[in-house]
C-alpha atoms as an extended CHARMM CRD file, in Angstrom:
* protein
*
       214  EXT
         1         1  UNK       CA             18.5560000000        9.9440000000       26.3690000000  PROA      1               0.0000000000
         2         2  UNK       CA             15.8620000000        8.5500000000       23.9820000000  PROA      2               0.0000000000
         3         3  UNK       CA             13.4320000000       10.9260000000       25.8280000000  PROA      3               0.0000000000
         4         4  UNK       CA             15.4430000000       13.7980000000       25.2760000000  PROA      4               0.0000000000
         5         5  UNK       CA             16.2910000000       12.7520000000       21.3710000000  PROA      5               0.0000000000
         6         6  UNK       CA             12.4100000000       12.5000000000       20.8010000000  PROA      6               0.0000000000
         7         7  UNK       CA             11.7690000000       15.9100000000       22.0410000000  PROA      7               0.0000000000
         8         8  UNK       CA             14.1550000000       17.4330000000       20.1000000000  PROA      8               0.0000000000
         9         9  UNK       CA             13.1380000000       15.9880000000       17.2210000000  PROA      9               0.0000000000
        10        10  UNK       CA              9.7400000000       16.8520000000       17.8210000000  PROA      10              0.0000000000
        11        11  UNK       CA             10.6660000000       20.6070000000       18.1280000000  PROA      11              0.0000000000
        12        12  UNK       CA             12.9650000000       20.5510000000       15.2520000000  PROA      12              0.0000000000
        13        13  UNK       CA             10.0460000000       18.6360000000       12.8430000000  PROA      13              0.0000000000
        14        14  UNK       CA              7.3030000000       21.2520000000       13.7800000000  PROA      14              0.0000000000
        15        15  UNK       CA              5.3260000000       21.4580000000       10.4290000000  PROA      15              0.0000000000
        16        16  UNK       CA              4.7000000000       25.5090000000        9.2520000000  PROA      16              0.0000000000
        17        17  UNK       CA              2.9350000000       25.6270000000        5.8410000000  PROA      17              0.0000000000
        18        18  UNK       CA              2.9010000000       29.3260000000        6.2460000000  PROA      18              0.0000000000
        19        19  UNK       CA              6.2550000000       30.3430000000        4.6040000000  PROA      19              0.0000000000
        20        20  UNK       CA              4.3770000000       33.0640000000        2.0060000000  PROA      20              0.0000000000
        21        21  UNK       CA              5.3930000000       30.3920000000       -1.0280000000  PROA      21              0.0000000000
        22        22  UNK       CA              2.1320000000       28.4630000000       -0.3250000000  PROA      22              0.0000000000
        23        23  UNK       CA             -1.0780000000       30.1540000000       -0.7700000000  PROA      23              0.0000000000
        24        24  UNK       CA             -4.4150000000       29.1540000000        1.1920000000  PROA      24              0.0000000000
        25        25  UNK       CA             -5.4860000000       27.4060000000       -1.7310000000  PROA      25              0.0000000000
        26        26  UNK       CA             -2.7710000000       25.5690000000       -2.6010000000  PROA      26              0.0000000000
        27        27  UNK       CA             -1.7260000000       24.5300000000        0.5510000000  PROA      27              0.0000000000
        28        28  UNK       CA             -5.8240000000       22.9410000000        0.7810000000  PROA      28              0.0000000000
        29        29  UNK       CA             -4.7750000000       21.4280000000       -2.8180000000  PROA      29              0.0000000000
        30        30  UNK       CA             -1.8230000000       19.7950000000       -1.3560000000  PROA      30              0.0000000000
        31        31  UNK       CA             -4.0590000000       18.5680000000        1.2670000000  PROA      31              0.0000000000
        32        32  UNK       CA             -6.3180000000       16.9730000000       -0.7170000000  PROA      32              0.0000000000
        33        33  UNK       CA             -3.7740000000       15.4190000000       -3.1100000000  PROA      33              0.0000000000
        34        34  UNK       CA             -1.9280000000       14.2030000000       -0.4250000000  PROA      34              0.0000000000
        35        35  UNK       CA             -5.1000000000       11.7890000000        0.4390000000  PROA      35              0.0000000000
        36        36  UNK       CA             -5.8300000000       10.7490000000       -2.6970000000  PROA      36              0.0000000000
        37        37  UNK       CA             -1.9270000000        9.8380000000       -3.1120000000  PROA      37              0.0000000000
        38        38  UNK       CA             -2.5800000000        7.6790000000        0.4210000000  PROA      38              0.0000000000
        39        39  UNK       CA             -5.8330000000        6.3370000000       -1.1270000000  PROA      39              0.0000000000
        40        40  UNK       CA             -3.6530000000        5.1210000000       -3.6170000000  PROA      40              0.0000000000
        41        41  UNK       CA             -1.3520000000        3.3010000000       -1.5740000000  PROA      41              0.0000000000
        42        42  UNK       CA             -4.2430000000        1.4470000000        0.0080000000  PROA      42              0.0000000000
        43        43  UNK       CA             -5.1060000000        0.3630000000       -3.0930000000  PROA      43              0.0000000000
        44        44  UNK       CA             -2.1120000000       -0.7340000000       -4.0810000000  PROA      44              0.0000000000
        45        45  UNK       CA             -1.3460000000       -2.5760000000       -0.6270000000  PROA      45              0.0000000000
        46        46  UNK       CA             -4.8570000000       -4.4600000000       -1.0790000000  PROA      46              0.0000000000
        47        47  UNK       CA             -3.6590000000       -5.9090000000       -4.2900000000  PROA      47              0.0000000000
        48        48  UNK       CA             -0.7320000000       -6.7920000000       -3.1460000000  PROA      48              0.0000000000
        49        49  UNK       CA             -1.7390000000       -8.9730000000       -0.2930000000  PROA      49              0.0000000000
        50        50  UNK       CA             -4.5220000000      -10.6180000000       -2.6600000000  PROA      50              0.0000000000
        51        51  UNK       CA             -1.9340000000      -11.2730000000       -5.4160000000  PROA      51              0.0000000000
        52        52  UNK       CA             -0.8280000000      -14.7640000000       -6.0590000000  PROA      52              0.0000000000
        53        53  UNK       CA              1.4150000000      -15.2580000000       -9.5760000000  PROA      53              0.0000000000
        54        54  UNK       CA             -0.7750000000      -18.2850000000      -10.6220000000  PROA      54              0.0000000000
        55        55  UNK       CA             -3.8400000000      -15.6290000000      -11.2400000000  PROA      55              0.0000000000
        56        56  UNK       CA             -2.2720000000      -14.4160000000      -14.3890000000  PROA      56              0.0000000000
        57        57  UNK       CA             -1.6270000000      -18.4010000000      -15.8850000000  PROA      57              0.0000000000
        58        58  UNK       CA             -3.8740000000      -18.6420000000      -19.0400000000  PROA      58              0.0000000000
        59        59  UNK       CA             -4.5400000000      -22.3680000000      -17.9440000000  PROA      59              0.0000000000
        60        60  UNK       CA             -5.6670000000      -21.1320000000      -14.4100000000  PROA      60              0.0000000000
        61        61  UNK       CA             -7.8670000000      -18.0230000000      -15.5320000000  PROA      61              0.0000000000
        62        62  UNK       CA             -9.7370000000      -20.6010000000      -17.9710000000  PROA      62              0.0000000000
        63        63  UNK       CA            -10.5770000000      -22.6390000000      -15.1910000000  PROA      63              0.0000000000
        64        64  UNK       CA            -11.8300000000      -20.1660000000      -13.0470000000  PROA      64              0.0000000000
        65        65  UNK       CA            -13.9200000000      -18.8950000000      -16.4340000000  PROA      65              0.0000000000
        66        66  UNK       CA            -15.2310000000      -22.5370000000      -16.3910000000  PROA      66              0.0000000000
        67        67  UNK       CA            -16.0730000000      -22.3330000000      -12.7390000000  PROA      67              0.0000000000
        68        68  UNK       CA            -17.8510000000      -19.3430000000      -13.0720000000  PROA      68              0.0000000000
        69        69  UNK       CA            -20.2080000000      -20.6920000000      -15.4720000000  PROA      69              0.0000000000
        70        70  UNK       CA            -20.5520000000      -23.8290000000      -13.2320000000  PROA      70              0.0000000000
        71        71  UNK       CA            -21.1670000000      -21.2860000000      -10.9860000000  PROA      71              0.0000000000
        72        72  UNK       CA            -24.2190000000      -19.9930000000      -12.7640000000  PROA      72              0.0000000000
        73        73  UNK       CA            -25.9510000000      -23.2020000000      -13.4440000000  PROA      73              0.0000000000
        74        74  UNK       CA            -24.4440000000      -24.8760000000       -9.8780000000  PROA      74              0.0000000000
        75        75  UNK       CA            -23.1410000000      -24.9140000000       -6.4720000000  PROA      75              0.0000000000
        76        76  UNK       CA            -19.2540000000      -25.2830000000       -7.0450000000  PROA      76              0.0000000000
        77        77  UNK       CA            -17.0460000000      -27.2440000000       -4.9220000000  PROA      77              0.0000000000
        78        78  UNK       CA            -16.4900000000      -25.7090000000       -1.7810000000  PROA      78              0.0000000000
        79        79  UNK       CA            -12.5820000000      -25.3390000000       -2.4780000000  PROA      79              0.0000000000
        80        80  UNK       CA            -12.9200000000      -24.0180000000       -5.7070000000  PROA      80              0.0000000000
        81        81  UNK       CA            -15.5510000000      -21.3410000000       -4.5770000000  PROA      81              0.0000000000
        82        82  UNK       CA            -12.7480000000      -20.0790000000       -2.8390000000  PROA      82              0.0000000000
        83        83  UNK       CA            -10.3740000000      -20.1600000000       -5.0540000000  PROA      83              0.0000000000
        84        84  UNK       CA            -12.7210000000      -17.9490000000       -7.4230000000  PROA      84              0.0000000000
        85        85  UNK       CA            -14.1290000000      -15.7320000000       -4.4430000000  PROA      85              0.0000000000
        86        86  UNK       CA             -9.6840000000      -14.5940000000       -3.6210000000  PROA      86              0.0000000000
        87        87  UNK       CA             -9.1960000000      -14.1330000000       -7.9030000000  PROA      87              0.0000000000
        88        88  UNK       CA            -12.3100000000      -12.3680000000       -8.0140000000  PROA      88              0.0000000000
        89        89  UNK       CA            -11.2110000000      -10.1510000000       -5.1390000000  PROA      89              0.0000000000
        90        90  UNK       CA             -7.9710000000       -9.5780000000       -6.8140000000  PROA      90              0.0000000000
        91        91  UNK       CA             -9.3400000000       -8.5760000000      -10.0520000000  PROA      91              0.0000000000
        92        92  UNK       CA            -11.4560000000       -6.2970000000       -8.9150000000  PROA      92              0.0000000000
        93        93  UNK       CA             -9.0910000000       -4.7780000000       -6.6320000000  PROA      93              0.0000000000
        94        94  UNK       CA             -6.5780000000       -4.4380000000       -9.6730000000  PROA      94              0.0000000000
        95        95  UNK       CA             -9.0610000000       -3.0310000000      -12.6180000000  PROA      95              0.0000000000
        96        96  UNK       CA            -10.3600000000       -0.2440000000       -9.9970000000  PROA      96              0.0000000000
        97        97  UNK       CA             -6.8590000000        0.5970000000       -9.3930000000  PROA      97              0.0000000000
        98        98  UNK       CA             -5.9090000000        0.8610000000      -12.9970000000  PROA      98              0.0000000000
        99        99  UNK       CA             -9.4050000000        2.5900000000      -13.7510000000  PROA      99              0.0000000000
       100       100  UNK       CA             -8.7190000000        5.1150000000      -10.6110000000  PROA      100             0.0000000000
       101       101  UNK       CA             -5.2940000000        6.0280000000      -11.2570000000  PROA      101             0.0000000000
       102       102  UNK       CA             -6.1140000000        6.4320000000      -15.0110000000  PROA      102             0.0000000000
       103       103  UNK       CA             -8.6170000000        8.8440000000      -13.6940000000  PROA      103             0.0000000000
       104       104  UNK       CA             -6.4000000000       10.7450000000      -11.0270000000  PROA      104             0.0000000000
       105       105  UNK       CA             -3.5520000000       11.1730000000      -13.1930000000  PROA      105             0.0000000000
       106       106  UNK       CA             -5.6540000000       12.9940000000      -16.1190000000  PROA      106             0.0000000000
       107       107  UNK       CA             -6.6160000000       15.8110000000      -14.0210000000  PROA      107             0.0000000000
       108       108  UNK       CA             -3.4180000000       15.7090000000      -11.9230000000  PROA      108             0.0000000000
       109       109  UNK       CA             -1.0940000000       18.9650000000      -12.2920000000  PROA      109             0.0000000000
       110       110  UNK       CA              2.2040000000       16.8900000000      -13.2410000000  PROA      110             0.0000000000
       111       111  UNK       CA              3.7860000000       16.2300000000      -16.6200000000  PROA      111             0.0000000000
       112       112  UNK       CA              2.6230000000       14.4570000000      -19.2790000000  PROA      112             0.0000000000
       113       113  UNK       CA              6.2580000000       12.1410000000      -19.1580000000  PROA      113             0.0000000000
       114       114  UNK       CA              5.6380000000       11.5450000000      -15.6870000000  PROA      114             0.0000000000
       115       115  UNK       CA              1.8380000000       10.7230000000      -16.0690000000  PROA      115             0.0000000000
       116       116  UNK       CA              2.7440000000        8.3010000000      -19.1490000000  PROA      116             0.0000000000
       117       117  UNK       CA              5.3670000000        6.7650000000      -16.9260000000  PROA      117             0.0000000000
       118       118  UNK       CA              3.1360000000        5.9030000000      -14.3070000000  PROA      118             0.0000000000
       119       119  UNK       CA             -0.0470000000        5.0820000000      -16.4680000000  PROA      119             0.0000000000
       120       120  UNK       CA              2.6620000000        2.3460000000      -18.3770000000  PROA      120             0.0000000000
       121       121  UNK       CA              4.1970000000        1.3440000000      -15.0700000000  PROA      121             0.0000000000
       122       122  UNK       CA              0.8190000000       -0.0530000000      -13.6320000000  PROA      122             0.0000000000
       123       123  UNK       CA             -0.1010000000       -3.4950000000      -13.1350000000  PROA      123             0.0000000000
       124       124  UNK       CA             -2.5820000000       -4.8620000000      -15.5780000000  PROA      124             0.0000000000
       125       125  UNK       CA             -5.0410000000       -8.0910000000      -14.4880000000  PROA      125             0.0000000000
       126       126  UNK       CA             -6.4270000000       -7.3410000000      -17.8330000000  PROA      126             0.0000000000
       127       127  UNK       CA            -10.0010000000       -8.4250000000      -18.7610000000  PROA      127             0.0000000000
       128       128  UNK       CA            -10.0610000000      -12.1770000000      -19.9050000000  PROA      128             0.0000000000
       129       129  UNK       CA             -8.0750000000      -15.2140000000      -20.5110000000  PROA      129             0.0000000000
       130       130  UNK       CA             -5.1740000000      -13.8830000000      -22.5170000000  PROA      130             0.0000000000
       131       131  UNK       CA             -4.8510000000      -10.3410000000      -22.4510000000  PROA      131             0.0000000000
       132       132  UNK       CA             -3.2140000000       -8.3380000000      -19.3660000000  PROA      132             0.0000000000
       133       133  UNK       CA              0.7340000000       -8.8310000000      -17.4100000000  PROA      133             0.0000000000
       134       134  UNK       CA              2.2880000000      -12.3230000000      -16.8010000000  PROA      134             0.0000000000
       135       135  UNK       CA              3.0800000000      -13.0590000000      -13.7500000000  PROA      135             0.0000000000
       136       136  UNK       CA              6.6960000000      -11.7590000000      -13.3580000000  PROA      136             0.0000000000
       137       137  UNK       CA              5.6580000000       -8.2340000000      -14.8450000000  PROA      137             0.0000000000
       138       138  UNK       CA              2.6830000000       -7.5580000000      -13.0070000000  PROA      138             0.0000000000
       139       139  UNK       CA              4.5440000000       -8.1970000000       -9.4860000000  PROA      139             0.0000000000
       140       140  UNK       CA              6.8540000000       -6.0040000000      -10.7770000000  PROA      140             0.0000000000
       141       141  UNK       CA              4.8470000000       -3.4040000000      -11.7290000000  PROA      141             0.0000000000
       142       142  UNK       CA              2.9780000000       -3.8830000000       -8.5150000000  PROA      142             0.0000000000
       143       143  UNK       CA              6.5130000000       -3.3430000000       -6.6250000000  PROA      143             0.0000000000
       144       144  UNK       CA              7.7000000000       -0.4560000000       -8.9430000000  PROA      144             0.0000000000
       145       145  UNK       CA              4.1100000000        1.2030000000       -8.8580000000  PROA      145             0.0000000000
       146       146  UNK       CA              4.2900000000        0.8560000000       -4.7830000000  PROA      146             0.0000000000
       147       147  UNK       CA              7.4680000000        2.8890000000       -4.7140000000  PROA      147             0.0000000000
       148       148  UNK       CA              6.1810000000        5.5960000000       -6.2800000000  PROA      148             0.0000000000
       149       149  UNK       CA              3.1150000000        5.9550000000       -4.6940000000  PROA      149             0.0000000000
       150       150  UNK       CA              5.5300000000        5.9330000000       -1.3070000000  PROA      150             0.0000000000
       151       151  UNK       CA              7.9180000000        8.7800000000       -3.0460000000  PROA      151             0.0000000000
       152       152  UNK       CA              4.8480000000       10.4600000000       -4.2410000000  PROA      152             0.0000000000
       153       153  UNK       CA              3.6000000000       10.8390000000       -1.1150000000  PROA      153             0.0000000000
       154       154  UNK       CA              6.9220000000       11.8040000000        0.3230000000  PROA      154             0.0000000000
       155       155  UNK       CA              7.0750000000       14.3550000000       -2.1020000000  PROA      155             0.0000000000
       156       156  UNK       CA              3.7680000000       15.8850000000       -1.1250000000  PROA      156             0.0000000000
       157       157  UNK       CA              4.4350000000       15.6060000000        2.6090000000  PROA      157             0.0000000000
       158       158  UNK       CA              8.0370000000       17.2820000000        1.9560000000  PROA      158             0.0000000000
       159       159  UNK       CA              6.5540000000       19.9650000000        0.2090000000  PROA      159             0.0000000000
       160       160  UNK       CA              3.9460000000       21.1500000000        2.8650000000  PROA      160             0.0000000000
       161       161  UNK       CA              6.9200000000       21.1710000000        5.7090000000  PROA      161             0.0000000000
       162       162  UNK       CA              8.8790000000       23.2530000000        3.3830000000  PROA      162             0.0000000000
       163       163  UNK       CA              6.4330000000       25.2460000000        1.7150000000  PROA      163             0.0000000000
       164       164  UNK       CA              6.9780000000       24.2770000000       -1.5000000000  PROA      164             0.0000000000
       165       165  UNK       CA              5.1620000000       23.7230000000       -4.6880000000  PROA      165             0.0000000000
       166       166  UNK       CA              6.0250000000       20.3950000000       -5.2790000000  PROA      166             0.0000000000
       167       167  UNK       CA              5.5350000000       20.2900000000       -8.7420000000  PROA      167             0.0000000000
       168       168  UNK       CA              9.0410000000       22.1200000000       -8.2350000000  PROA      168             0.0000000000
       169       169  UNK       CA             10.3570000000       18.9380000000       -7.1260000000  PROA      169             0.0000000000
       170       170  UNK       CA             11.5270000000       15.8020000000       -9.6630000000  PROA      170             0.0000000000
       171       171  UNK       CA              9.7360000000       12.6550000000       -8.2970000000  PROA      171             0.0000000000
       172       172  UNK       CA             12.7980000000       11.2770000000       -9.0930000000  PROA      172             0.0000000000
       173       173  UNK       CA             14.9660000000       13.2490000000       -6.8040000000  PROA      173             0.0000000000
       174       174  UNK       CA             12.7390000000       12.2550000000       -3.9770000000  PROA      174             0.0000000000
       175       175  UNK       CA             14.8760000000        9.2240000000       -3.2070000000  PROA      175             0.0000000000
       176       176  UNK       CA             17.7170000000       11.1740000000       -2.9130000000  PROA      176             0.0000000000
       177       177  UNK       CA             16.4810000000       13.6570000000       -0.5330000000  PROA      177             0.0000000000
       178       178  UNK       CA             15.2360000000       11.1090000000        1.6540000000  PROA      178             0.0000000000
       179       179  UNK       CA             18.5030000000        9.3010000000        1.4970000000  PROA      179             0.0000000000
       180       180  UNK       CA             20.1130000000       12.4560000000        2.4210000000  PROA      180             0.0000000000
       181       181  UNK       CA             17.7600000000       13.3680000000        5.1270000000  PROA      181             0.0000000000
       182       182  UNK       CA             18.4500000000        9.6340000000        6.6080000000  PROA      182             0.0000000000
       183       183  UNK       CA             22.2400000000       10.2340000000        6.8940000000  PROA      183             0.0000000000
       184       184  UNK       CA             21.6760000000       13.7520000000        8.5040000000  PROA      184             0.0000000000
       185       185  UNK       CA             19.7310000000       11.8170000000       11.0950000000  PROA      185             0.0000000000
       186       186  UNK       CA             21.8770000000        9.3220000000       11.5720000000  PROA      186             0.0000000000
       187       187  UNK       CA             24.8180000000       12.0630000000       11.9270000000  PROA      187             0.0000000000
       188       188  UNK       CA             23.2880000000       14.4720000000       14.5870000000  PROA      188             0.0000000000
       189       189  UNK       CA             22.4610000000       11.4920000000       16.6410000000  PROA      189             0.0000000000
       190       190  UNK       CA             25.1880000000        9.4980000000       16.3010000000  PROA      190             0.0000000000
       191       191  UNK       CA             22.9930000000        6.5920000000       15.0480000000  PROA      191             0.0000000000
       192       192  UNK       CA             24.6560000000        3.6470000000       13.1130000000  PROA      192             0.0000000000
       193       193  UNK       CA             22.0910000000        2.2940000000       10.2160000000  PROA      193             0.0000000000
       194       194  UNK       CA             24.2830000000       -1.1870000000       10.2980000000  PROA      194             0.0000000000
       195       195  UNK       CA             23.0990000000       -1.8510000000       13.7160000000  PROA      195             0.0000000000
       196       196  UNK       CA             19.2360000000       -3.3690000000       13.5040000000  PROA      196             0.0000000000
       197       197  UNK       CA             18.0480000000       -0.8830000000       17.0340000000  PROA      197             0.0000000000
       198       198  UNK       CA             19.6260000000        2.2270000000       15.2020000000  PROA      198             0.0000000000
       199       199  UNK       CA             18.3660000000        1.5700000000       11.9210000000  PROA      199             0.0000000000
       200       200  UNK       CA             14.8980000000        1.4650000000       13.1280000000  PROA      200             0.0000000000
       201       201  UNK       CA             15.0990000000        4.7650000000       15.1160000000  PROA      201             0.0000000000
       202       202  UNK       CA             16.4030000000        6.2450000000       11.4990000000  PROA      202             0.0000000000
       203       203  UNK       CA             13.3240000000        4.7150000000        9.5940000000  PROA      203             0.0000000000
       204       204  UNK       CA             10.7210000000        5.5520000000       12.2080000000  PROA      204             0.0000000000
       205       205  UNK       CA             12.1150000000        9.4860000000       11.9530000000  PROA      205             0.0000000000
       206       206  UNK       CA             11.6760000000        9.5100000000        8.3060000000  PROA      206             0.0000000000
       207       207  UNK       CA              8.3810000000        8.1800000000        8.2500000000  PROA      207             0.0000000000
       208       208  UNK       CA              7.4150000000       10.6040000000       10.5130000000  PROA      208             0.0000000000
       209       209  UNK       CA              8.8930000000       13.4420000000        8.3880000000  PROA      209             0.0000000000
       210       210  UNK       CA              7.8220000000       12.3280000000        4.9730000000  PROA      210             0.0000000000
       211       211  UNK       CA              4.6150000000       10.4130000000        6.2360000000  PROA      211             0.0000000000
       212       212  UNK       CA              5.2890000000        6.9730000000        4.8030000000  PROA      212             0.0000000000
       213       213  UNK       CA              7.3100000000        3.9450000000        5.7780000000  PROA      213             0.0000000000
       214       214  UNK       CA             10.2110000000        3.2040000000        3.4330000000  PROA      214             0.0000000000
């Protein structure tokens, strides 16, 4: 029964940090890191659902330059006060992002070609009319940078219910291990992940396990 399934589960998931390859201290590191990496995702989820692709049009950021000096000398037009108060809230949300994980990554314990990969790989509003991403590459970035915040994270959760340092682990390998971890799910419980009900049950267990949705 489902019942039954989620108490095994349960019992076979049980978290123990305390394997003698994690000290105290790191284990409180891992801890920490493993909120900023969720801060992160927040951030990155807030930009996301303020994001529209006509922010990063040149003729579009002039106008709302324009309508911020209106602004100053003033009242704007109800509708475009809007318009500016959502890009507003999306530029800020991006620069602080950008500025933060600029600022995480240069004390983070990782290499420098994975910290250069992620610094290049973020999405840039940029600071005036013409500079930052179009468009098409900051939604990408925004996607790409999303992903690895989620296998980050994964990576950090995997490591505490293993024990491990997971500087020992390739971010990149992260996909396959929860790939792997997926089909071992779906094989002790006979679950099919090309039927909608099953696939769900498989997706909920592996956010459970590696503490983000996928």
């Amino acid at each position: 029964t489902f019942e039954q399934w989620s108490e095994d589960v349960n019992k076979r998931t049980t978290v123990n940090v305390n394997t003698g390859q994690l000290s105290k201290g790191t284990q409180g590191k891992l801890e920490e890191e493993l909120l900023a990496t969720g801060n992160a995702a927040s951030r990155l989820n807030q930009i996301k659902s303020t994001f529209r692709p006509e922010y990063l049009n040149i003729q579009f950021r002039g106008q709302q330059e324009w309508n911020t000096l209106k602004d100053k000398f003033s009242s704007l037009d109800p509708k475009d006060k809007a318009v500016l108060q959502g890009y507003s809230t999306y530029k800020q949300n991006s620069i602080n992002n950008l500025n933060q994980t600029i600022k995480d990554l240069t004390g983070a314990a990782m290499g420098v070609q994975e910290a250069e990969r992620i610094i290049a790989g973020a999405p840039n509003a940029g600071t005036g009319i013409f500079d930052g991403d179009s468009p098409t590459n900051f939604e990408t970035k925004l996607n790409n940078q999303i992903k690895q915040v989620q296998y980050a994270l994964a990576r950090k959760q995997y490591s505490l219910t293993k024990g491990l340092r997971w500087e020992a682990i390739p971010l990149e390998k992260m996909p396959e291990i929860v790939n792997q971890r997926g089909k071992e799910i779906a094989k002790t419980y006979n679950l099919d992940p090309k039927k909608p009900a099953d696939l769900t049950t498989i997706q909920r267990q592996l956010a459970a396990e590696f503490g983000v949705s996928f």
